[in-house]
Amino acid sequence: MNKIKISKGHNLSIEGVPSPVVVDIKDPEKISFHPSSIKNFKTKLLVKKGDYVKVGTPIFFNKQNEKVLFVSSCSGTIDNISFGYRRSVDSIDINNDLKYDQEDHSDNVSRENLLKSGLWTYIRQKPFSKIPHYSSSPNSIFISAMPTEPFAIDYEDLFGYSENYLQDGINVLKSIFKCDIYFSSFDNSSVFKELKKVNHYAFNNLHPAGNIGVQIHNINPIKKADDCRWYLSLQDLNRLGEFFTKGNYPNYKFINLGGNALKSPSLKKTLIGTKVKDLVNDFDLKASIISGDVLSGKLTKSDYSLNYHDEILSVLKTDNKREFLGWLMPGFKKYSLTNLFFSKLISNRKSNLSTNKNGSVRTIVPVGNWDKVMPMNILSEYLVKSIISKDIEMMEKLGIYECSPEDFALCAFICQSKVEVSKIIEDGLDIMEDDL
Amino acid sequence: MLRQLLDKAEKIILSNEKLKRFHPLHDALDTFLYTTNTRTEHAPYVRDSVDLKRTMILVVLALLPTFFFGTYNVGLQSPEVLDKSFLNCFIYGIKIVLPMYLVVFAAGGLFEALFAVVRGHEINEGFLVTGFLIPLTMPPTVPLWMLAVATIFGVVIGKEIFGGTGYNIFNPALTARVFLFFAYPIYMSGNKPWIAPMDGMSKATPLLSKSSEVDFTYSWSDMFFGFIPGSIGETSTLAVLLGAGLLLLTGVGSWRTMLSTCVGMVITSLLLNQLSFISDNPMLSIKAIDHFVMGSFAFGMVFMATDPVSSAQTNKGRWMYGMLIGFMVVIIRCINPAYPEGMMLAILFANAFAPLIDYSVVQSHIKKRELINAK
């Protein structure tokens, strides 16, 4: 086991951490998919309103990646298809007849069957965090059993002590792609060390050590745009193993519901495509609903299901209070990674962070805060400036292909000028992708 | 009630086309009085409580010991104050220093606001620190109109023509000072301006008296505690070090810059000490420990060199930048016959080189990346 220690970063402490006990919920009457929530997705529909679909029936794909099929997770009829900006498919609603008839799938291990199964869609690649092309192959595959973002699923608890299909999933990936598989877990745990055919790596529990981008940077760094690493979440690996063992499409997903606006944060086993309002409804209407974690997710609505790859739903308080002469106050209750408030002297307690930006946007004043939370060997300030000035050559030289917006989330968090660092990195990657 | 009044005023300003452009002024007052409640629009959806206001106000807090001691020292040095009690001296000093602050903030603030309105951006907090620094870098006898001109020069030429806070090459407070230094040298150098009132009594600063080979009467402890003539804020090394402590504790000032400036100064002065036999220049034999407490070395190192915008911006670059300042200040002080003090010029010189230093650091970073990628 190779151990790697990350020394810069921070584990945000926010109230509303879900307990690791799985809660089953009633299956919803209707599920929905939102192709437009996937980046650069040009939807081609395979069904129309009123069609009957089974569990595992392909319902749409991306025109630029036509063999990667997205499948239904329930059986029933297509209830409605709604279109958004420039006829992009905003949502596909399916009535759940609760019968869960299964589409016939072959469980022979092959690339074709993986594509048909609908599970290829859960694999993503770095750089660009997108679903890989059906004909491509990775340099290596990364699997992390140690997500460190706020409200991340505790995978040790979920899979570590019960029967699972992780080894089967690894076997499938190994036999189809014949590449190295890197498996990372916390350095103080030995739960997953029995897994074979993988290279084990261990990181300390300090966010962003759990981010795939940071792990790739430390283990097998990306060198150029077409030097791809693939990754998938541990539960998707488990589902992959389950599919090729049992032959049925695993139509469920574990979702962690957390946040200080929730009355009962919990871990739920849900049907894929379950809408937010069917997952949870015990929160204030003014709260911000975020699909994904608070550092890298996206705002969503209660009538939508989670974004395709997300496994966290965060619900945060909104705070409209304006404090009189706040810049002068000692700040005993202020959450900060800097030493500028007296709260630093008080022992670490759960914070009451809200979606307040806590300041006005200013130009970049490089006091060195970003550097305190950036564990990668990247000159973040210079990379950000090269993106703002659209200097493609410089972006490449400074290592943009190794970067993902989520790896810079803490830089954006700590920035005293409130610079949208993550957004700028995302824009930079878009520029690079367009340029390819 | 104040909150409602501000909200009402904002509504009126935003609804009127002509008044709209003055919104930055309202915004400045509004966010000065109350924290903002803007919501995050992009991930991350939670943000640290720190903002630029808090960061800048901390520098001002760190300057307070210097401000109080400097004001007291103005009275202490003046022959007009006969009863040298702390209160008496301070009252005498504040009568001189307070008008200076009023002039600086009025003149500088006006131009900051003007540029914000014309460019349509919010008023930046950077001037808070610049404005607080400028009077502390001045001799107590500087005429107020000169101070106003210098401040405007510092704000406009030192900062705004580059695009405002965050884009400037030179430290604006030092730009203001260097303007007066070269435009009105009689008021900024020699042995007249350091004691208020001007023309009342002349007394050389330690550096000047050392360089002109007159009897050197200052003890190290006087120079460390600051009971010496000089610019208002520079005299007390102790007060400056108190501020440095706060800056280092909160991480607002770069420890790399401060330490490397010291290291550069110590190495260069040790070298010159070794060379003192070749010339009868008394400056060559000044020890590092004296350099540290003389003139504005400590003040410049803690408050001017560490300006995050005009200093080098990479960690390795900050080391080189600091060393350069330390080296230059001793060289200017000791070898240049025209200027007994060199801190201001050394920092401005290093400001000019900071982009080049950063460029070389970035290029070597890129080279290293390429080497790793080639493997």
GROMACS .gro file of N, CA, C and O in nm, chain A residues 7 61 69 160 170 176 207 217 290 303 317 332 361 375 384:
model
   60
    7SER      N    1  -0.107   1.787   0.260
    7SER     CA    2  -0.092   1.873   0.378
    7SER      C    3  -0.174   2.001   0.369
    7SER      O    4  -0.196   2.067   0.469
   61PHE      N    5  -2.962   0.926  -2.593
   61PHE     CA    6  -2.815   0.925  -2.596
   61PHE      C    7  -2.765   1.059  -2.645
   61PHE      O    8  -2.843   1.144  -2.689
   69LEU      N    9  -2.559   0.453  -2.417
   69LEU     CA   10  -2.704   0.466  -2.398
   69LEU      C   11  -2.739   0.495  -2.253
   69LEU      O   12  -2.679   0.440  -2.160
  160GLY      N   13  -1.807  -0.174   0.330
  160GLY     CA   14  -1.693  -0.241   0.392
  160GLY      C   15  -1.729  -0.367   0.468
  160GLY      O   16  -1.650  -0.460   0.475
  170ILE      N   17  -1.440  -0.461  -1.053
  170ILE     CA   18  -1.299  -0.444  -1.090
  170ILE      C   19  -1.260  -0.546  -1.197
  170ILE      O   20  -1.194  -0.511  -1.297
  176ILE      N   21  -1.216  -0.572  -1.969
  176ILE     CA   22  -1.253  -0.495  -2.089
  176ILE      C   23  -1.141  -0.399  -2.130
  176ILE      O   24  -1.105  -0.389  -2.246
  207HIS      N   25  -0.985   1.710   0.294
  207HIS     CA   26  -1.035   1.753   0.164
  207HIS      C   27  -0.937   1.854   0.105
  207HIS      O   28  -0.887   1.938   0.177
  217HIS      N   29  -0.328   1.358  -0.980
  217HIS     CA   30  -0.211   1.446  -0.976
  217HIS      C   31  -0.096   1.382  -0.896
  217HIS      O   32   0.020   1.396  -0.930
  290ILE      N   33  -2.906   2.203  -0.341
  290ILE     CA   34  -2.788   2.186  -0.426
  290ILE      C   35  -2.773   2.039  -0.461
  290ILE      O   36  -2.766   1.953  -0.373
  303ASP      N   37  -3.854   2.003  -0.804
  303ASP     CA   38  -3.926   1.925  -0.904
  303ASP      C   39  -3.831   1.849  -0.996
  303ASP      O   40  -3.874   1.778  -1.086
  317LYS      N   41  -2.915   2.660   0.448
  317LYS     CA   42  -2.990   2.779   0.489
  317LYS      C   43  -2.949   2.898   0.403
  317LYS      O   44  -2.834   2.908   0.361
  332PHE      N   45  -1.696   3.628   1.676
  332PHE     CA   46  -1.682   3.503   1.751
  332PHE      C   47  -1.753   3.387   1.682
  332PHE      O   48  -1.725   3.272   1.708
  361VAL      N   49  -1.739   4.140  -0.436
  361VAL     CA   50  -1.639   4.093  -0.533
  361VAL      C   51  -1.535   4.203  -0.554
  361VAL      O   52  -1.569   4.320  -0.572
  375PRO      N   53  -0.352   2.180  -0.270
  375PRO     CA   54  -0.251   2.077  -0.249
  375PRO      C   55  -0.176   2.036  -0.375
  375PRO      O   56  -0.080   1.962  -0.368
  384VAL      N   57  -0.529   3.103  -1.317
  384VAL     CA   58  -0.656   3.178  -1.324
  384VAL      C   59  -0.639   3.301  -1.413
  384VAL      O   60  -0.724   3.332  -1.497
   0.00000   0.00000   0.00000
